[in-house]
């Protein structure tokens, strides 16, 4: 028997983010704008959520449009062409269509004809679940360059007559190019978890196979996102804390080693409660929820792109990404920038 082992091929590659991009719609909706059509106040929204304004897509825009612009911006920064991209993986809960995937629409828009493309459904953890998939494929040697995107048009799936939810969300997309590299800098680890027993605390009842778009379902506003905010809050803080600790411990580090914490931007109270439990000082916590609201799968790549283009990320900085969302799902990634 002849056994041939190619040692070079067995060395796992490191995956590194080489470009970031984002896109937010032009239209800004302030809390004062919302006050005009629902019984709420700027004061209530700011004290309970920290949100002051959010961006909303126009009638002729879709999730894929935001995703396409974010992807192009990330590719431009990385200096890669569309033909070089092997994989497009996109996290969303507000896709253009139930199927096919929004990733396939982005592929067509940018001309990434050599890529395989698919969506991931993990709600607000969608970007980190997508990133984990790309990292695994890079480390295995299957691919060299991936586009990882989080994109949402949540304004299309929230109930604008429900003050409990409509004040919380916004539309945006963020993207990163991830490449196989040598060396110490890059994505040190990813972790992800799920627990389907919490489904009804945060979900969109219609319209899949369980609830068809009947007249009654439409009347009951079954199509829209539903959330039991108070219950979500408690579990979110616990899971965000646990998965952040898991990430640093996995790498033999402590929270003191973290230079910047970029958590999912759900609301300011969740962020501050998590940071407090992790004993992270506020100057190490990235916050932009005040300007964009909760954009689900887009919050982390949007914040990462802002931090990157704003000069906040220095070479070799340790950056902790942390997300929690419907499912429930929760995830982290630790990066050496
Ligand atoms: N304006 C004015 N009053 C409001 C509004 C509003 N927009 N929304 C709710 N209220 C009222 C309620 O009706 C309630 O009134 P009542 O006492 O007369 O019944 C009162 O405010 C308190 O409501 P609570 O739900 O108890 O308020 P709470 O302090 O829990 O804040 C919030 C609500 C902001 C939703 C909070 O629970 C929260 O942040 N939860 C986490 C939600 C979240 O971020 N989910 C997403 C995470 S995962 C993901 O990103 C998908």
mmCIF file of C-alpha atoms and ligand atoms in Angstrom:
data_model
loop_
_atom_site.group_PDB
_atom_site.id
_atom_site.type_symbol
_atom_site.label_atom_id
_atom_site.label_comp_id
_atom_site.label_asym_id
_atom_site.label_seq_id
_atom_site.Cartn_x
_atom_site.Cartn_y
_atom_site.Cartn_z
ATOM 1 C CA UNK A 1 0.000 0.000 0.000
ATOM 2 C CA UNK A 2 1.329 3.411 -0.873
ATOM 3 C CA UNK A 3 0.436 6.200 1.468
ATOM 4 C CA UNK A 4 1.302 9.737 0.507
ATOM 5 C CA UNK A 5 0.925 12.551 2.991
ATOM 6 C CA UNK A 6 1.446 16.063 1.730
ATOM 7 C CA UNK A 7 2.456 17.948 4.878
ATOM 8 C CA UNK A 8 1.988 21.362 3.267
ATOM 9 C CA UNK A 9 -1.635 20.590 2.549
ATOM 10 C CA UNK A 10 -2.365 19.519 6.122
ATOM 11 C CA UNK A 11 -1.222 22.850 7.638
ATOM 12 C CA UNK A 12 -4.386 24.740 8.526
ATOM 13 C CA UNK A 13 -4.530 28.238 7.128
ATOM 14 C CA UNK A 14 -5.478 31.287 9.114
ATOM 15 C CA UNK A 15 -8.432 33.388 7.966
ATOM 16 C CA UNK A 16 -8.100 37.172 8.139
ATOM 17 C CA UNK A 17 -10.457 40.046 7.412
ATOM 18 C CA UNK A 18 -8.715 42.059 4.681
ATOM 19 C CA UNK A 19 -11.499 44.501 3.819
ATOM 20 C CA UNK A 20 -14.641 45.920 5.397
ATOM 21 C CA UNK A 21 -17.599 47.722 3.848
ATOM 22 C CA UNK A 22 -21.067 48.879 4.780
ATOM 23 C CA UNK A 23 -24.140 50.592 3.417
ATOM 24 C CA UNK A 24 -26.973 52.407 5.156
ATOM 25 C CA UNK A 25 -29.975 53.865 3.334
ATOM 26 C CA UNK A 26 -30.065 57.661 3.011
ATOM 27 C CA UNK A 27 -33.411 58.163 4.703
ATOM 28 C CA UNK A 28 -33.109 58.852 8.443
ATOM 29 C CA UNK A 29 -36.068 58.318 10.778
ATOM 30 C CA UNK A 30 -35.671 60.067 14.135
ATOM 31 C CA UNK A 31 -37.599 59.325 17.323
ATOM 32 C CA UNK A 32 -39.471 62.588 16.712
ATOM 33 C CA UNK A 33 -40.617 61.192 13.339
ATOM 34 C CA UNK A 34 -41.988 58.065 15.084
ATOM 35 C CA UNK A 35 -43.772 60.209 17.691
ATOM 36 C CA UNK A 36 -45.905 61.506 14.825
ATOM 37 C CA UNK A 37 -47.574 58.163 14.049
ATOM 38 C CA UNK A 38 -47.467 56.129 17.277
ATOM 39 C CA UNK A 39 -47.954 56.740 21.010
ATOM 40 C CA UNK A 40 -44.317 56.984 22.131
ATOM 41 C CA UNK A 41 -41.735 59.621 23.024
ATOM 42 C CA UNK A 42 -38.121 60.403 22.294
ATOM 43 C CA UNK A 43 -37.503 60.308 26.047
ATOM 44 C CA UNK A 44 -38.957 56.752 26.415
ATOM 45 C CA UNK A 45 -37.025 55.413 23.440
ATOM 46 C CA UNK A 46 -33.692 56.988 24.455
ATOM 47 C CA UNK A 47 -33.832 55.913 28.114
ATOM 48 C CA UNK A 48 -35.032 52.346 27.377
ATOM 49 C CA UNK A 49 -32.942 51.657 24.255
ATOM 50 C CA UNK A 50 -30.341 54.391 23.640
ATOM 51 C CA UNK A 51 -31.663 54.696 20.069
ATOM 52 C CA UNK A 52 -32.043 58.244 18.652
ATOM 53 C CA UNK A 53 -32.461 57.510 14.948
ATOM 54 C CA UNK A 54 -32.362 54.711 12.395
ATOM 55 C CA UNK A 55 -32.011 54.478 8.601
ATOM 56 C CA UNK A 56 -34.897 53.161 6.515
ATOM 57 C CA UNK A 57 -34.765 51.912 2.920
ATOM 58 C CA UNK A 58 -36.755 53.644 0.201
ATOM 59 C CA UNK A 59 -39.606 51.929 -1.658
ATOM 60 C CA UNK A 60 -37.396 51.003 -4.601
ATOM 61 C CA UNK A 61 -34.573 49.493 -2.496
ATOM 62 C CA UNK A 62 -34.182 45.935 -1.191
ATOM 63 C CA UNK A 63 -31.900 44.051 1.178
ATOM 64 C CA UNK A 64 -29.747 42.873 -1.747
ATOM 65 C CA UNK A 65 -29.068 46.484 -2.808
ATOM 66 C CA UNK A 66 -27.610 47.342 0.592
ATOM 67 C CA UNK A 67 -25.676 44.058 0.628
ATOM 68 C CA UNK A 68 -24.261 44.642 -2.853
ATOM 69 C CA UNK A 69 -22.913 48.110 -2.008
ATOM 70 C CA UNK A 70 -21.436 46.875 1.292
ATOM 71 C CA UNK A 71 -19.788 43.957 -0.544
ATOM 72 C CA UNK A 72 -18.303 46.220 -3.236
ATOM 73 C CA UNK A 73 -16.886 48.553 -0.567
ATOM 74 C CA UNK A 74 -15.280 45.614 1.282
ATOM 75 C CA UNK A 75 -13.803 44.177 -1.943
ATOM 76 C CA UNK A 76 -12.404 47.573 -2.917
ATOM 77 C CA UNK A 77 -10.644 47.906 0.445
ATOM 78 C CA UNK A 78 -9.276 44.349 0.225
ATOM 79 C CA UNK A 79 -8.173 44.867 -3.374
ATOM 80 C CA UNK A 80 -9.847 41.681 -4.588
ATOM 81 C CA UNK A 81 -11.868 41.258 -7.773
ATOM 82 C CA UNK A 82 -15.302 39.618 -7.944
ATOM 83 C CA UNK A 83 -13.859 36.666 -9.931
ATOM 84 C CA UNK A 84 -11.481 35.868 -7.048
ATOM 85 C CA UNK A 85 -14.324 35.336 -4.565
ATOM 86 C CA UNK A 86 -14.912 31.602 -3.874
ATOM 87 C CA UNK A 87 -17.800 31.949 -1.401
ATOM 88 C CA UNK A 88 -20.543 34.438 -0.555
ATOM 89 C CA UNK A 89 -22.331 33.733 2.706
ATOM 90 C CA UNK A 90 -24.958 36.174 3.881
ATOM 91 C CA UNK A 91 -26.814 36.379 7.184
ATOM 92 C CA UNK A 92 -30.318 37.831 7.023
ATOM 93 C CA UNK A 93 -33.870 37.507 8.347
ATOM 94 C CA UNK A 94 -35.277 39.984 5.827
ATOM 95 C CA UNK A 95 -34.228 38.453 2.519
ATOM 96 C CA UNK A 96 -35.453 39.787 -0.833
ATOM 97 C CA UNK A 97 -37.376 36.512 -1.357
ATOM 98 C CA UNK A 98 -38.119 33.442 0.806
ATOM 99 C CA UNK A 99 -35.903 31.786 -1.798
ATOM 100 C CA UNK A 100 -33.602 31.788 -3.654
ATOM 101 C CA UNK A 101 -30.995 33.305 -1.396
ATOM 102 C CA UNK A 102 -30.100 36.979 -1.268
ATOM 103 C CA UNK A 103 -26.475 35.828 -1.528
ATOM 104 C CA UNK A 104 -27.218 34.600 -5.083
ATOM 105 C CA UNK A 105 -28.620 38.037 -5.958
ATOM 106 C CA UNK A 106 -25.457 39.696 -4.634
ATOM 107 C CA UNK A 107 -23.359 37.207 -6.618
ATOM 108 C CA UNK A 108 -25.141 38.230 -9.820
ATOM 109 C CA UNK A 109 -24.954 41.956 -8.980
ATOM 110 C CA UNK A 110 -21.192 41.935 -8.402
ATOM 111 C CA UNK A 111 -20.339 39.325 -11.056
ATOM 112 C CA UNK A 112 -18.728 36.819 -8.679
ATOM 113 C CA UNK A 113 -19.149 33.984 -11.162
ATOM 114 C CA UNK A 114 -16.721 31.609 -9.419
ATOM 115 C CA UNK A 115 -18.405 31.846 -6.010
ATOM 116 C CA UNK A 116 -20.829 29.497 -4.337
ATOM 117 C CA UNK A 117 -23.468 31.576 -2.570
ATOM 118 C CA UNK A 118 -26.031 30.962 0.153
ATOM 119 C CA UNK A 119 -27.839 32.635 3.065
ATOM 120 C CA UNK A 120 -27.699 31.781 6.753
ATOM 121 C CA UNK A 121 -30.729 32.199 9.001
ATOM 122 C CA UNK A 122 -29.524 32.923 12.528
ATOM 123 C CA UNK A 123 -31.247 36.268 13.162
ATOM 124 C CA UNK A 124 -28.969 38.793 14.891
ATOM 125 C CA UNK A 125 -26.182 36.192 15.107
ATOM 126 C CA UNK A 126 -26.356 35.714 11.322
ATOM 127 C CA UNK A 127 -23.130 37.562 10.523
ATOM 128 C CA UNK A 128 -21.051 35.642 13.072
ATOM 129 C CA UNK A 129 -22.579 32.306 12.012
ATOM 130 C CA UNK A 130 -21.712 33.222 8.412
ATOM 131 C CA UNK A 131 -18.188 34.247 9.426
ATOM 132 C CA UNK A 132 -17.681 30.934 11.236
ATOM 133 C CA UNK A 133 -18.688 29.044 8.097
ATOM 134 C CA UNK A 134 -16.248 31.024 5.931
ATOM 135 C CA UNK A 135 -13.421 30.574 8.451
ATOM 136 C CA UNK A 136 -13.995 26.800 8.564
ATOM 137 C CA UNK A 137 -13.931 26.576 4.773
ATOM 138 C CA UNK A 138 -10.734 28.630 4.599
ATOM 139 C CA UNK A 139 -9.013 26.613 7.330
ATOM 140 C CA UNK A 140 -9.927 23.346 5.629
ATOM 141 C CA UNK A 141 -8.257 24.576 2.453
ATOM 142 C CA UNK A 142 -11.473 24.344 0.415
ATOM 143 C CA UNK A 143 -11.539 28.062 -0.408
ATOM 144 C CA UNK A 144 -9.198 31.061 -0.340
ATOM 145 C CA UNK A 145 -11.392 34.177 -0.440
ATOM 146 C CA UNK A 146 -14.882 34.735 0.952
ATOM 147 C CA UNK A 147 -17.360 37.553 1.185
ATOM 148 C CA UNK A 148 -19.258 37.475 4.479
ATOM 149 C CA UNK A 149 -22.275 39.768 4.660
ATOM 150 C CA UNK A 150 -24.944 40.742 7.186
ATOM 151 C CA UNK A 151 -27.835 42.596 5.537
ATOM 152 C CA UNK A 152 -31.318 43.576 6.644
ATOM 153 C CA UNK A 153 -34.334 45.597 5.619
ATOM 154 C CA UNK A 154 -36.139 45.081 8.922
ATOM 155 C CA UNK A 155 -38.432 48.035 8.229
ATOM 156 C CA UNK A 156 -40.256 45.636 5.847
ATOM 157 C CA UNK A 157 -40.975 42.990 8.529
ATOM 158 C CA UNK A 158 -41.702 45.097 11.604
ATOM 159 C CA UNK A 159 -45.199 46.111 12.625
ATOM 160 C CA UNK A 160 -45.287 49.909 12.425
ATOM 161 C CA UNK A 161 -48.424 49.836 14.605
ATOM 162 C CA UNK A 162 -46.632 48.011 17.472
ATOM 163 C CA UNK A 163 -44.741 50.494 19.662
ATOM 164 C CA UNK A 164 -43.095 47.616 21.567
ATOM 165 C CA UNK A 165 -41.010 46.694 18.541
ATOM 166 C CA UNK A 166 -41.121 49.337 15.796
ATOM 167 C CA UNK A 167 -38.904 51.816 17.667
ATOM 168 C CA UNK A 168 -36.052 49.306 17.984
ATOM 169 C CA UNK A 169 -34.993 48.397 14.466
ATOM 170 C CA UNK A 170 -33.326 49.832 11.360
ATOM 171 C CA UNK A 171 -31.996 48.871 7.924
ATOM 172 C CA UNK A 172 -28.327 48.390 6.936
ATOM 173 C CA UNK A 173 -25.731 46.032 5.526
ATOM 174 C CA UNK A 174 -22.116 45.297 6.389
ATOM 175 C CA UNK A 175 -19.619 43.040 4.663
ATOM 176 C CA UNK A 176 -16.095 41.718 5.069
ATOM 177 C CA UNK A 177 -13.650 39.995 2.762
ATOM 178 C CA UNK A 178 -11.995 37.057 4.510
ATOM 179 C CA UNK A 179 -8.842 35.555 3.020
ATOM 180 C CA UNK A 180 -6.511 32.643 3.692
ATOM 181 C CA UNK A 181 -3.247 34.054 5.046
ATOM 182 C CA UNK A 182 -0.069 32.989 6.825
ATOM 183 C CA UNK A 183 0.968 34.404 10.187
ATOM 184 C CA UNK A 184 -0.521 35.295 13.551
ATOM 185 C CA UNK A 185 -2.924 38.069 12.568
ATOM 186 C CA UNK A 186 -6.476 37.092 11.747
ATOM 187 C CA UNK A 187 -9.473 35.303 13.186
ATOM 188 C CA UNK A 188 -8.254 33.451 16.276
ATOM 189 C CA UNK A 189 -11.501 31.648 17.067
ATOM 190 C CA UNK A 190 -15.232 31.491 16.449
ATOM 191 C CA UNK A 191 -17.926 29.987 18.677
ATOM 192 C CA UNK A 192 -21.630 29.540 18.026
ATOM 193 C CA UNK A 193 -24.608 28.147 19.961
ATOM 194 C CA UNK A 194 -28.353 27.640 19.519
ATOM 195 C CA UNK A 195 -31.374 26.820 21.679
ATOM 196 C CA UNK A 196 -34.655 26.308 19.818
ATOM 197 C CA UNK A 197 -36.722 26.148 23.020
ATOM 198 C CA UNK A 198 -36.926 29.966 23.069
ATOM 199 C CA UNK A 199 -38.480 30.268 19.607
ATOM 200 C CA UNK A 200 -41.610 32.213 20.537
ATOM 201 C CA UNK A 201 -39.824 34.941 22.509
ATOM 202 C CA UNK A 202 -38.552 36.406 19.256
ATOM 203 C CA UNK A 203 -39.800 35.337 15.824
ATOM 204 C CA UNK A 204 -41.729 36.106 12.680
ATOM 205 C CA UNK A 205 -44.816 33.837 12.641
ATOM 206 C CA UNK A 206 -45.677 34.333 8.945
ATOM 207 C CA UNK A 207 -45.321 33.513 6.180
ATOM 208 C CA UNK A 208 -43.641 30.147 6.008
ATOM 209 C CA UNK A 209 -45.366 26.787 5.713
ATOM 210 C CA UNK A 210 -46.854 27.050 9.209
ATOM 211 C CA UNK A 211 -48.859 30.223 8.685
ATOM 212 C CA UNK A 212 -50.080 30.857 5.190
ATOM 213 C CA UNK A 213 -50.991 34.389 4.079
ATOM 214 C CA UNK A 214 -54.727 33.983 4.643
ATOM 215 C CA UNK A 215 -56.978 36.991 5.145
ATOM 216 C CA UNK A 216 -57.198 36.157 8.835
ATOM 217 C CA UNK A 217 -53.431 35.915 9.213
ATOM 218 C CA UNK A 218 -53.036 39.281 7.541
ATOM 219 C CA UNK A 219 -55.678 40.771 9.831
ATOM 220 C CA UNK A 220 -53.865 39.319 12.884
ATOM 221 C CA UNK A 221 -50.647 40.942 11.660
ATOM 222 C CA UNK A 222 -49.044 37.495 11.612
ATOM 223 C CA UNK A 223 -46.504 38.537 9.039
ATOM 224 C CA UNK A 224 -44.564 40.794 11.391
ATOM 225 C CA UNK A 225 -41.720 40.257 13.830
ATOM 226 C CA UNK A 226 -42.938 39.520 17.371
ATOM 227 C CA UNK A 227 -40.914 39.848 20.556
ATOM 228 C CA UNK A 228 -41.308 39.473 24.293
ATOM 229 C CA UNK A 229 -38.701 42.141 24.970
ATOM 230 C CA UNK A 230 -38.314 41.729 28.696
ATOM 231 C CA UNK A 231 -37.679 37.967 28.512
ATOM 232 C CA UNK A 232 -35.310 38.384 25.583
ATOM 233 C CA UNK A 233 -33.333 40.984 27.523
ATOM 234 C CA UNK A 234 -32.439 38.664 30.402
ATOM 235 C CA UNK A 235 -31.328 35.701 28.291
ATOM 236 C CA UNK A 236 -29.450 37.994 25.881
ATOM 237 C CA UNK A 237 -27.231 39.471 28.599
ATOM 238 C CA UNK A 238 -26.453 36.016 30.035
ATOM 239 C CA UNK A 239 -25.568 34.416 26.690
ATOM 240 C CA UNK A 240 -23.605 37.429 25.402
ATOM 241 C CA UNK A 241 -21.534 37.322 28.584
ATOM 242 C CA UNK A 242 -20.947 33.551 28.476
ATOM 243 C CA UNK A 243 -19.894 33.402 24.843
ATOM 244 C CA UNK A 244 -17.521 36.373 25.274
ATOM 245 C CA UNK A 245 -15.797 34.623 28.187
ATOM 246 C CA UNK A 246 -15.659 31.386 26.158
ATOM 247 C CA UNK A 247 -13.859 33.251 23.350
ATOM 248 C CA UNK A 248 -11.092 34.796 25.460
ATOM 249 C CA UNK A 249 -10.568 31.680 27.601
ATOM 250 C CA UNK A 250 -10.327 29.503 24.489
ATOM 251 C CA UNK A 251 -7.379 31.656 23.410
ATOM 252 C CA UNK A 252 -5.683 31.669 26.829
ATOM 253 C CA UNK A 253 -6.460 35.363 27.287
ATOM 254 C CA UNK A 254 -8.421 37.494 29.745
ATOM 255 C CA UNK A 255 -10.823 40.401 29.151
ATOM 256 C CA UNK A 256 -7.898 42.748 29.926
ATOM 257 C CA UNK A 257 -6.318 41.613 26.632
ATOM 258 C CA UNK A 258 -9.326 42.840 24.625
ATOM 259 C CA UNK A 259 -8.680 46.215 22.956
ATOM 260 C CA UNK A 260 -12.151 46.660 21.470
ATOM 261 C CA UNK A 261 -15.451 44.896 22.149
ATOM 262 C CA UNK A 262 -17.956 45.104 19.273
ATOM 263 C CA UNK A 263 -21.206 43.550 20.467
ATOM 264 C CA UNK A 264 -24.424 43.172 18.516
ATOM 265 C CA UNK A 265 -26.122 46.579 18.787
ATOM 266 C CA UNK A 266 -29.549 45.567 20.160
ATOM 267 C CA UNK A 267 -29.936 48.346 22.676
ATOM 268 C CA UNK A 268 -27.738 50.342 25.007
ATOM 269 C CA UNK A 269 -28.958 48.632 28.175
ATOM 270 C CA UNK A 270 -28.060 45.147 26.895
ATOM 271 C CA UNK A 271 -24.634 46.431 25.802
ATOM 272 C CA UNK A 272 -23.901 48.182 29.082
ATOM 273 C CA UNK A 273 -25.121 45.256 31.209
ATOM 274 C CA UNK A 274 -22.946 42.827 29.229
ATOM 275 C CA UNK A 275 -19.879 45.092 29.336
ATOM 276 C CA UNK A 276 -20.319 45.551 33.095
ATOM 277 C CA UNK A 277 -20.459 41.795 33.688
ATOM 278 C CA UNK A 278 -17.335 41.381 31.562
ATOM 279 C CA UNK A 279 -15.652 44.262 33.475
ATOM 280 C CA UNK A 280 -14.880 46.014 30.198
ATOM 281 C CA UNK A 281 -14.477 49.811 30.538
ATOM 282 C CA UNK A 282 -16.775 51.887 28.327
ATOM 283 C CA UNK A 283 -13.900 53.201 26.176
ATOM 284 C CA UNK A 284 -13.341 49.610 24.963
ATOM 285 C CA UNK A 285 -16.981 49.079 23.952
ATOM 286 C CA UNK A 286 -18.061 50.148 20.464
ATOM 287 C CA UNK A 287 -21.507 51.724 20.376
ATOM 288 C CA UNK A 288 -23.428 53.067 17.390
ATOM 289 C CA UNK A 289 -26.932 51.825 18.246
ATOM 290 C CA UNK A 290 -27.900 55.463 18.910
ATOM 291 C CA UNK A 291 -27.555 56.232 15.174
ATOM 292 C CA UNK A 292 -28.686 53.005 13.509
ATOM 293 C CA UNK A 293 -30.912 51.099 15.943
ATOM 294 C CA UNK A 294 -30.884 47.303 15.875
ATOM 295 C CA UNK A 295 -30.069 46.204 12.314
ATOM 296 C CA UNK A 296 -29.921 42.506 13.273
ATOM 297 C CA UNK A 297 -27.292 40.623 11.218
ATOM 298 C CA UNK A 298 -25.861 43.931 9.957
ATOM 299 C CA UNK A 299 -24.919 45.505 13.305
ATOM 300 C CA UNK A 300 -21.507 43.865 13.751
ATOM 301 C CA UNK A 301 -20.089 44.288 10.216
ATOM 302 C CA UNK A 302 -21.477 47.853 10.138
ATOM 303 C CA UNK A 303 -19.779 48.709 13.453
ATOM 304 C CA UNK A 304 -16.579 46.935 12.403
ATOM 305 C CA UNK A 305 -16.457 48.940 9.169
ATOM 306 C CA UNK A 306 -17.099 52.207 11.013
ATOM 307 C CA UNK A 307 -14.375 51.408 13.544
ATOM 308 C CA UNK A 308 -11.971 50.371 10.775
ATOM 309 C CA UNK A 309 -12.526 53.398 8.539
ATOM 310 C CA UNK A 310 -12.521 55.651 11.611
ATOM 311 C CA UNK A 311 -8.972 54.521 12.486
ATOM 312 C CA UNK A 312 -10.087 52.784 15.665
ATOM 313 C CA UNK A 313 -8.448 49.427 14.806
ATOM 314 C CA UNK A 314 -4.668 49.144 15.137
ATOM 315 C CA UNK A 315 -2.518 46.318 13.836
ATOM 316 C CA UNK A 316 -2.440 43.422 16.343
ATOM 317 C CA UNK A 317 -5.365 44.814 18.369
ATOM 318 C CA UNK A 318 -7.495 42.079 19.956
ATOM 319 C CA UNK A 319 -11.112 42.583 18.892
ATOM 320 C CA UNK A 320 -14.017 40.670 20.390
ATOM 321 C CA UNK A 321 -17.236 40.298 18.374
ATOM 322 C CA UNK A 322 -20.320 39.056 20.214
ATOM 323 C CA UNK A 323 -23.917 38.453 19.056
ATOM 324 C CA UNK A 324 -27.276 37.190 20.247
ATOM 325 C CA UNK A 325 -30.528 36.734 18.361
ATOM 326 C CA UNK A 326 -33.714 34.880 17.528
ATOM 327 C CA UNK A 327 -33.648 31.096 17.661
ATOM 328 C CA UNK A 328 -32.146 31.688 20.166
ATOM 329 C CA UNK A 329 -28.684 31.855 18.642
ATOM 330 C CA UNK A 330 -25.513 33.377 20.063
ATOM 331 C CA UNK A 331 -21.920 33.561 18.852
ATOM 332 C CA UNK A 332 -18.516 35.199 19.153
ATOM 333 C CA UNK A 333 -15.321 35.743 17.203
ATOM 334 C CA UNK A 334 -11.937 36.838 18.520
ATOM 335 C CA UNK A 335 -9.656 38.642 16.066
ATOM 336 C CA UNK A 336 -6.037 39.753 16.096
ATOM 337 C CA UNK A 337 -6.353 42.723 13.706
HETATM 338 N N1 LIG B 1 -43.063 53.997 23.844
HETATM 339 C C1 LIG B 1 -43.684 54.200 25.010
HETATM 340 N N2 LIG B 1 -44.038 53.202 25.831
HETATM 341 C C2 LIG B 1 -43.727 51.942 25.452
HETATM 342 C C3 LIG B 1 -43.107 51.674 24.244
HETATM 343 C C4 LIG B 1 -42.760 52.752 23.408
HETATM 344 N N3 LIG B 1 -42.139 52.615 22.228
HETATM 345 N N4 LIG B 1 -42.942 50.346 24.127
HETATM 346 C C5 LIG B 1 -43.442 49.795 25.226
HETATM 347 N N5 LIG B 1 -43.944 50.765 26.033
HETATM 348 C C6 LIG B 1 -44.577 50.600 27.321
HETATM 349 C C7 LIG B 1 -45.223 49.260 27.490
HETATM 350 O O1 LIG B 1 -46.489 49.248 26.891
HETATM 351 C C8 LIG B 1 -45.280 49.136 28.986
HETATM 352 O O2 LIG B 1 -46.383 49.853 29.442
HETATM 353 P P1 LIG B 1 -47.310 49.289 30.628
HETATM 354 O O3 LIG B 1 -46.400 49.169 31.812
HETATM 355 O O4 LIG B 1 -48.355 50.339 30.749
HETATM 356 O O5 LIG B 1 -47.798 47.967 30.104
HETATM 357 C C9 LIG B 1 -44.035 49.866 29.454
HETATM 358 O O6 LIG B 1 -43.608 50.679 28.349
HETATM 359 C C10 LIG B 1 -42.918 48.957 29.886
HETATM 360 O O7 LIG B 1 -42.754 47.941 28.916
HETATM 361 P P2 LIG B 1 -41.643 46.847 29.054
HETATM 362 O O8 LIG B 1 -41.691 45.947 27.863
HETATM 363 O O9 LIG B 1 -41.651 46.234 30.407
HETATM 364 O O10 LIG B 1 -40.369 47.781 28.931
HETATM 365 P P3 LIG B 1 -38.862 47.389 29.116
HETATM 366 O O11 LIG B 1 -38.232 48.219 30.129
HETATM 367 O O12 LIG B 1 -38.657 45.909 29.179
HETATM 368 O O13 LIG B 1 -38.261 47.867 27.729
HETATM 369 C C11 LIG B 1 -37.542 46.945 25.676
HETATM 370 C C12 LIG B 1 -38.708 47.304 26.540
HETATM 371 C C13 LIG B 1 -36.766 48.185 25.305
HETATM 372 C C14 LIG B 1 -38.050 46.276 24.410
HETATM 373 C C15 LIG B 1 -36.629 45.987 26.479
HETATM 374 O O14 LIG B 1 -37.349 44.918 26.988
HETATM 375 C C16 LIG B 1 -35.541 45.443 25.659
HETATM 376 O O15 LIG B 1 -34.637 46.149 25.312
HETATM 377 N N6 LIG B 1 -35.556 44.106 25.359
HETATM 378 C C17 LIG B 1 -34.623 43.479 24.539
HETATM 379 C C18 LIG B 1 -35.174 43.562 23.211
HETATM 380 C C19 LIG B 1 -34.128 43.454 22.190
HETATM 381 O O16 LIG B 1 -33.205 44.229 22.099
HETATM 382 N N7 LIG B 1 -34.308 42.449 21.372
HETATM 383 C C20 LIG B 1 -33.491 42.215 20.355
HETATM 384 C C21 LIG B 1 -32.333 41.383 20.833
HETATM 385 S S1 LIG B 1 -32.095 40.064 19.821
HETATM 386 C C22 LIG B 1 -32.204 40.753 18.368
HETATM 387 O O17 LIG B 1 -31.517 41.697 18.113
HETATM 388 C C23 LIG B 1 -33.239 40.250 17.433
#
